[in-house]
Tab-separated table of C-alpha atoms in Angstrom:
chain	number	residue	atom	x	y	z
V	1251	UNK	CA	95.787	114.724	137.728
V	1252	UNK	CA	92.330	113.901	137.425
V	1253	UNK	CA	89.545	114.975	139.645
V	1254	UNK	CA	88.179	112.614	141.898
V	1255	UNK	CA	84.648	113.137	141.374
V	1256	UNK	CA	84.788	112.573	137.603
V	1257	UNK	CA	82.923	109.912	136.703
V	1258	UNK	CA	84.107	106.837	134.465
V	1259	UNK	CA	82.395	108.307	131.557
V	1260	UNK	CA	83.717	111.631	132.147
V	1261	UNK	CA	87.286	110.266	132.218
V	1262	UNK	CA	86.670	107.903	129.144
V	1263	UNK	CA	85.183	111.576	127.169
V	1264	UNK	CA	88.530	113.214	128.275
V	1265	UNK	CA	90.551	110.459	126.451
V	1266	UNK	CA	88.503	110.960	123.349
V	1267	UNK	CA	88.569	114.713	123.497
V	1268	UNK	CA	92.569	114.659	123.896
V	1269	UNK	CA	92.768	112.479	120.978
V	1270	UNK	CA	90.563	114.159	118.944
V	1271	UNK	CA	92.177	117.410	119.450
V	1272	UNK	CA	95.717	115.869	118.774
V	1273	UNK	CA	94.572	114.335	115.009
V	1274	UNK	CA	92.767	117.904	114.258
V	1275	UNK	CA	96.099	119.668	115.140
V	1276	UNK	CA	98.230	117.155	113.001
V	1277	UNK	CA	95.453	117.147	110.221
V	1278	UNK	CA	95.991	120.829	110.038
V	1279	UNK	CA	99.804	120.499	110.024
V	1280	UNK	CA	99.362	118.365	107.027
V	1281	UNK	CA	97.076	120.393	105.186
V	1282	UNK	CA	99.336	123.367	105.290
V	1283	UNK	CA	102.069	121.475	103.339
V	1284	UNK	CA	100.109	121.904	100.267
V	1285	UNK	CA	101.077	125.519	99.897
V	1286	UNK	CA	104.756	124.569	100.231
V	1287	UNK	CA	105.328	122.107	97.360
V	1288	UNK	CA	107.201	125.411	95.424
V	1289	UNK	CA	109.936	125.957	93.804
V	1290	UNK	CA	112.158	124.560	96.396
V	1291	UNK	CA	110.519	121.318	96.478
V	1292	UNK	CA	111.119	121.293	92.605
V	1293	UNK	CA	114.761	122.300	93.205
V	1294	UNK	CA	115.196	119.424	95.921
V	1295	UNK	CA	113.640	116.723	93.289
V	1296	UNK	CA	116.084	118.200	90.453
V	1297	UNK	CA	119.207	117.784	92.643
V	1298	UNK	CA	118.327	114.221	93.889
V	1299	UNK	CA	117.669	113.160	90.410
V	1300	UNK	CA	120.976	114.455	89.330
V	1301	UNK	CA	122.825	112.740	92.040
V	1302	UNK	CA	125.204	110.107	91.189
V	1303	UNK	CA	125.588	108.975	94.710
V	1304	UNK	CA	123.127	108.286	97.278
V	1305	UNK	CA	120.737	110.609	99.675
V	1306	UNK	CA	122.186	110.683	103.012
V	1307	UNK	CA	119.468	111.487	105.466
V	1308	UNK	CA	120.591	112.761	109.038
V	1309	UNK	CA	118.982	114.615	112.059
V	1310	UNK	CA	119.148	114.493	115.810
V	1311	UNK	CA	116.228	113.177	118.314
V	1312	UNK	CA	113.052	112.645	116.755
V	1313	UNK	CA	114.185	114.456	113.609
V	1314	UNK	CA	116.668	111.572	113.341
V	1315	UNK	CA	113.931	108.900	113.857
V	1316	UNK	CA	111.700	110.297	111.112
V	1317	UNK	CA	115.126	110.617	108.990
V	1318	UNK	CA	115.473	106.945	109.304
V	1319	UNK	CA	112.064	106.438	108.137
V	1320	UNK	CA	112.382	108.750	105.262
V	1321	UNK	CA	115.666	107.231	104.309
V	1322	UNK	CA	114.057	103.776	104.143
V	1323	UNK	CA	111.279	105.027	102.058
V	1324	UNK	CA	113.243	106.355	99.383
V	1325	UNK	CA	115.610	103.290	99.174
V	1326	UNK	CA	112.455	101.186	98.686
V	1327	UNK	CA	111.129	103.488	96.075
V	1328	UNK	CA	114.298	103.669	93.817
V	1329	UNK	CA	116.195	106.556	95.300
V	1330	UNK	CA	119.274	104.648	96.994
V	1331	UNK	CA	119.606	106.287	100.503
V	1332	UNK	CA	120.655	105.716	104.115
V	1333	UNK	CA	120.553	107.426	107.516
V	1334	UNK	CA	123.803	108.944	109.357
V	1335	UNK	CA	123.494	110.050	112.989
V	1336	UNK	CA	124.981	113.668	112.835
V	1337	UNK	CA	126.772	112.805	116.262
V	1338	UNK	CA	128.411	109.728	114.614
V	1339	UNK	CA	129.200	111.696	111.765
V	1340	UNK	CA	131.689	113.762	113.870
V	1341	UNK	CA	133.255	110.932	114.838
V	1342	UNK	CA	134.137	109.003	111.872
V	1343	UNK	CA	130.795	108.209	109.869
V	1344	UNK	CA	131.472	111.296	107.976
V	1345	UNK	CA	133.636	109.122	106.076
V	1346	UNK	CA	130.188	107.475	104.716
V	1347	UNK	CA	129.378	110.586	102.590
V	1348	UNK	CA	131.151	111.335	99.383
V	1349	UNK	CA	131.030	114.623	96.957
V	1350	UNK	CA	128.783	112.439	94.715
V	1351	UNK	CA	126.120	112.148	97.403
V	1352	UNK	CA	123.233	114.490	98.286
V	1353	UNK	CA	122.689	115.124	101.952
V	1354	UNK	CA	119.030	115.645	103.563
V	1355	UNK	CA	119.472	117.185	106.835
V	1356	UNK	CA	116.339	117.590	109.143
V	1357	UNK	CA	115.909	119.846	111.983
V	1358	UNK	CA	112.871	121.498	113.481
V	1359	UNK	CA	114.940	124.743	114.591
V	1360	UNK	CA	117.280	124.438	111.658
V	1361	UNK	CA	120.057	125.167	114.294
V	1362	UNK	CA	120.938	121.864	115.699
V	1363	UNK	CA	124.383	121.960	116.801
V	1364	UNK	CA	125.208	118.520	115.893
V	1365	UNK	CA	124.011	119.043	112.185
V	1366	UNK	CA	124.935	122.461	112.060
V	1367	UNK	CA	128.613	121.390	112.809
V	1368	UNK	CA	128.646	119.106	109.681
V	1369	UNK	CA	127.917	122.019	107.084
V	1370	UNK	CA	131.578	123.273	106.452
V	1371	UNK	CA	132.524	119.894	105.765
V	1372	UNK	CA	129.784	118.909	103.471
V	1373	UNK	CA	130.635	122.370	101.562
V	1374	UNK	CA	134.162	121.343	101.334
V	1375	UNK	CA	133.425	117.636	99.944
V	1376	UNK	CA	130.948	119.209	97.327
V	1377	UNK	CA	127.833	117.370	98.486
V	1378	UNK	CA	124.763	119.347	97.873
V	1379	UNK	CA	122.779	119.970	100.924
V	1380	UNK	CA	118.883	119.819	101.135
V	1381	UNK	CA	117.106	120.370	104.483
V	1382	UNK	CA	113.678	120.293	106.137
V	1383	UNK	CA	113.187	122.802	108.746
V	1384	UNK	CA	110.683	124.543	111.071
V	1385	UNK	CA	112.382	127.904	110.316
V	1386	UNK	CA	113.071	128.941	106.956
V	1387	UNK	CA	115.599	131.794	108.030
V	1388	UNK	CA	117.759	129.296	110.073
V	1389	UNK	CA	121.404	128.542	109.524
V	1390	UNK	CA	120.570	124.958	107.930
V	1391	UNK	CA	117.867	126.518	105.808
V	1392	UNK	CA	120.039	129.407	104.334
V	1393	UNK	CA	122.893	126.947	103.773
V	1394	UNK	CA	120.818	124.759	101.685
V	1395	UNK	CA	120.352	124.328	97.936
V	1396	UNK	CA	116.619	123.665	98.668
V	1397	UNK	CA	114.822	124.019	101.929
V	1398	UNK	CA	111.544	122.304	102.542
V	1399	UNK	CA	109.360	124.182	105.060
V	1400	UNK	CA	107.923	121.905	107.560
V	1401	UNK	CA	107.096	124.573	110.006
V	1402	UNK	CA	103.784	123.898	112.086
V	1403	UNK	CA	101.516	126.318	113.811
V	1404	UNK	CA	100.858	124.296	117.116
V	1405	UNK	CA	102.322	120.957	118.496
V	1406	UNK	CA	99.568	118.591	119.314
V	1407	UNK	CA	101.423	118.222	122.493
V	1408	UNK	CA	99.585	120.523	124.901
V	1409	UNK	CA	102.701	121.670	126.717
V	1410	UNK	CA	104.228	122.498	123.135
V	1411	UNK	CA	107.055	120.491	123.933
V	1412	UNK	CA	106.939	116.961	122.555
V	1413	UNK	CA	107.627	116.858	118.800
V	1414	UNK	CA	104.131	115.765	117.395
V	1415	UNK	CA	102.865	117.913	114.776
V	1416	UNK	CA	106.156	118.815	113.344
V	1417	UNK	CA	107.488	115.213	113.044
V	1418	UNK	CA	104.124	114.242	111.295
V	1419	UNK	CA	104.464	117.226	108.833
V	1420	UNK	CA	108.191	116.224	108.319
V	1421	UNK	CA	107.150	112.404	107.547
V	1422	UNK	CA	104.493	113.498	105.268
V	1423	UNK	CA	106.988	116.242	103.231
V	1424	UNK	CA	109.578	112.934	103.023
V	1425	UNK	CA	106.766	110.688	101.765
V	1426	UNK	CA	105.681	113.546	99.243
V	1427	UNK	CA	109.602	113.735	98.066
V	1428	UNK	CA	109.604	110.046	97.740
V	1429	UNK	CA	106.684	109.843	95.406
V	1430	UNK	CA	107.674	112.621	93.441
V	1431	UNK	CA	110.914	110.848	92.727
V	1432	UNK	CA	109.264	107.290	92.217
V	1433	UNK	CA	107.004	108.748	89.559
V	1434	UNK	CA	109.794	110.606	87.837
V	1435	UNK	CA	112.093	107.576	87.700
V	1436	UNK	CA	108.979	105.513	86.301
V	1437	UNK	CA	109.556	103.195	89.252
V	1438	UNK	CA	107.303	100.210	88.601
V	1439	UNK	CA	105.512	97.617	91.006
V	1440	UNK	CA	107.967	95.035	89.771
V	1441	UNK	CA	110.978	97.382	90.895
V	1442	UNK	CA	109.349	97.810	94.318
V	1443	UNK	CA	109.275	93.940	94.448
V	1444	UNK	CA	112.852	93.552	93.434
V	1445	UNK	CA	113.764	95.681	96.814
V	1446	UNK	CA	111.199	93.621	98.970
V	1447	UNK	CA	111.692	90.018	97.810
V	1448	UNK	CA	110.868	88.620	101.200
V	1449	UNK	CA	107.414	90.454	101.304
V	1450	UNK	CA	104.306	89.286	100.119
V	1451	UNK	CA	104.374	91.703	97.262
V	1452	UNK	CA	107.733	90.562	96.430
V	1453	UNK	CA	106.680	86.919	96.185
V	1454	UNK	CA	103.417	87.934	93.939
V	1455	UNK	CA	105.536	90.016	91.574
V	1456	UNK	CA	108.716	87.957	91.242
V	1457	UNK	CA	107.777	84.094	91.857
V	1458	UNK	CA	107.234	82.383	88.557
V	1459	UNK	CA	105.284	79.050	88.159
V	1460	UNK	CA	108.706	77.431	87.523
V	1461	UNK	CA	109.930	78.227	90.947
V	1462	UNK	CA	107.234	76.127	92.897
V	1463	UNK	CA	105.799	73.575	90.468
V	1464	UNK	CA	106.114	69.903	90.719
V	1465	UNK	CA	108.446	68.422	88.079
V	1466	UNK	CA	109.799	64.999	87.123
V	1467	UNK	CA	108.378	61.911	88.790
V	1468	UNK	CA	106.333	64.458	91.019
V	1469	UNK	CA	104.071	65.196	88.447
V	1470	UNK	CA	100.892	63.190	88.611
V	1471	UNK	CA	100.839	61.619	84.981
V	1472	UNK	CA	99.280	58.516	83.120
V	1473	UNK	CA	98.833	57.596	79.526
V	1474	UNK	CA	95.246	57.659	77.973
V	1475	UNK	CA	94.903	53.812	78.246
V	1476	UNK	CA	95.284	53.682	81.788
V	1477	UNK	CA	92.322	52.328	83.639
V	1478	UNK	CA	90.462	54.603	85.998
V	1479	UNK	CA	91.552	52.480	89.006
V	1480	UNK	CA	94.980	53.189	88.075
V	1481	UNK	CA	94.713	56.907	87.527
V	1482	UNK	CA	93.411	57.028	90.990
V	1483	UNK	CA	96.123	55.279	92.592
V	1484	UNK	CA	98.420	58.005	90.931
V	1485	UNK	CA	96.219	61.007	92.154
V	1486	UNK	CA	96.446	59.417	95.493
V	1487	UNK	CA	100.329	58.746	95.097
V	1488	UNK	CA	101.166	62.546	93.889
V	1489	UNK	CA	98.849	64.130	96.343
V	1490	UNK	CA	98.061	67.085	93.924
V	1491	UNK	CA	94.191	66.285	93.819
V	1492	UNK	CA	94.277	65.418	90.024
V	1493	UNK	CA	96.442	63.611	87.311
V	1494	UNK	CA	97.499	64.716	84.103
V	1495	UNK	CA	97.143	62.450	80.844
V	1496	UNK	CA	99.844	62.532	78.074
V	1497	UNK	CA	100.304	60.807	74.715
V	1498	UNK	CA	103.557	58.899	73.978
V	1499	UNK	CA	105.277	61.966	73.119
V	1500	UNK	CA	104.773	63.524	76.352
V	1501	UNK	CA	102.024	65.957	75.119
V	1502	UNK	CA	98.971	66.879	77.394
V	1503	UNK	CA	96.035	65.377	76.189
V	1504	UNK	CA	93.881	65.863	79.273
V	1505	UNK	CA	93.463	66.184	82.990
V	1506	UNK	CA	91.427	64.254	85.785
V	1507	UNK	CA	90.592	65.959	89.145
V	1508	UNK	CA	88.677	65.258	92.005
V	1509	UNK	CA	85.916	66.955	90.480
V	1510	UNK	CA	85.791	64.578	87.602
V	1511	UNK	CA	85.863	61.890	89.884
V	1512	UNK	CA	82.637	62.992	91.604
V	1513	UNK	CA	81.151	63.513	88.206
V	1514	UNK	CA	82.028	60.103	87.042
V	1515	UNK	CA	81.010	58.196	90.082
V	1516	UNK	CA	77.533	59.610	89.433
V	1517	UNK	CA	77.582	57.317	86.160
V	1518	UNK	CA	77.178	53.593	85.734
V	1519	UNK	CA	81.056	53.142	85.260
V	1520	UNK	CA	83.582	50.590	86.452
V	1521	UNK	CA	86.638	51.804	87.475
V	1522	UNK	CA	88.311	48.589	86.775
V	1523	UNK	CA	87.525	48.282	82.964
V	1524	UNK	CA	87.175	52.273	82.113
V	1525	UNK	CA	90.108	53.788	80.216
V	1526	UNK	CA	90.911	57.195	81.505
V	1527	UNK	CA	90.497	58.813	78.135
V	1528	UNK	CA	86.949	57.896	78.454
V	1529	UNK	CA	86.274	60.222	81.406
V	1530	UNK	CA	88.916	62.549	81.423
V	1531	UNK	CA	88.463	66.624	80.836
V	1532	UNK	CA	89.785	67.364	77.306
V	1533	UNK	CA	91.213	70.853	76.329
V	1534	UNK	CA	91.594	71.793	79.956
V	1535	UNK	CA	93.230	75.035	81.078
V	1536	UNK	CA	96.942	75.034	81.466
V	1537	UNK	CA	99.771	77.599	82.477
V	1538	UNK	CA	103.357	78.144	81.191
V	1539	UNK	CA	106.298	77.910	83.657
V	1540	UNK	CA	107.309	81.449	83.003
V	1541	UNK	CA	104.095	82.961	83.984
V	1542	UNK	CA	103.763	84.469	87.579
V	1543	UNK	CA	102.798	82.269	90.334
V	1544	UNK	CA	99.880	84.893	91.023
V	1545	UNK	CA	98.665	84.135	87.653
V	1546	UNK	CA	97.992	80.418	88.293
V	1547	UNK	CA	96.329	81.696	91.573
V	1548	UNK	CA	93.967	84.251	89.768
V	1549	UNK	CA	93.283	81.178	87.249
V	1550	UNK	CA	92.509	78.857	89.781
V	1551	UNK	CA	90.295	81.322	91.708
V	1552	UNK	CA	88.443	82.288	88.483
V	1553	UNK	CA	87.973	78.762	87.400
V	1554	UNK	CA	87.113	77.283	91.035
V	1555	UNK	CA	89.726	74.786	90.692
V	1556	UNK	CA	92.774	73.627	92.688
V	1557	UNK	CA	95.173	72.460	90.482
V	1558	UNK	CA	97.004	73.261	86.951
V	1559	UNK	CA	99.097	71.455	84.506
V	1560	UNK	CA	102.292	73.341	83.295
V	1561	UNK	CA	103.254	73.021	79.695
V	1562	UNK	CA	105.624	74.575	77.264
V	1563	UNK	CA	104.880	76.256	74.369
V	1564	UNK	CA	104.581	72.980	72.276
V	1565	UNK	CA	102.044	71.541	74.733
V	1566	UNK	CA	104.294	69.248	76.343
V	1567	UNK	CA	103.762	68.723	80.047
V	1568	UNK	CA	106.728	70.153	82.224
V	1569	UNK	CA	105.078	70.319	85.390
V	1570	UNK	CA	101.937	70.698	87.775
V	1571	UNK	CA	100.906	73.205	90.315
V	1572	UNK	CA	98.114	73.201	93.060
V	1573	UNK	CA	96.648	75.615	95.631
V	1574	UNK	CA	98.764	74.208	98.538
V	1575	UNK	CA	102.000	75.033	96.564
V	1576	UNK	CA	100.944	78.739	96.012
V	1577	UNK	CA	99.998	78.508	99.930
V	1578	UNK	CA	103.528	77.418	101.067
V	1579	UNK	CA	105.215	80.009	98.694
V	1580	UNK	CA	103.295	82.519	100.297
V	1581	UNK	CA	101.305	83.838	97.103
V	1582	UNK	CA	98.076	83.608	98.782
């Protein structure tokens, strides 16, 4: 309970002191892990790399919550993984585990009854066991082919009861394991995107220009002898802020943009008598349909333009794309 004589400033400082003390304790717990990246850690990596099935993570209580996150991190970084609640495993979910899998069991004490109960069954089916414990002499630790030591000197909880430093250390050890496996597999950013197609990274690394470009009649397109007034109508109709200019074979010969229009209006030109090929930009920038959409974005930003014609390898016009298309697709 707070002392009624404390001022508001005193109470605010108490909040800060408590928070900073917790951060310092957890920082020390993380720092202590560096000395535990030892032969057990290497063995854990070797066992998982040799696994023909999946990594099945299990743990009770707060260890289970951390285990769920570790399983998700492994799965998204190239190591197929899922979480099984140990209590549910004893009531049917053990059937989700096969002898081809590796089990990663998490328990601060290393003697959690719900987890220890599973050990004879896992041994019988031949699934290798890796553990993360705060007690390296516990049942779970000694039954494992590799035990990752996540013990801590202090919990950040001043009562020493709520799992705080211990769960942080476990989470960091799980991240260290996932990263080591990621690099061992040569897992790339594109591989990551394949498991995150709905995220912004997935869209940036997977989405092609062909997926979002305008095609067919949606492409703003005129021939070189079209009057400037007609080209302006095409720009207005198609709404991409530009029109492409093509020859009789469909090959791109130029482009006319809003910027070109502003520059043209500074000159004594009659829009009703001037052909578009007299004022268009020749040899403008283009992009091909199989390029990443993010490449189109980078090109537009670098050139300070808002739209690009899309051509094939023969210079034939096949589409058009602008900044609004990239925005709608979530690339920006």
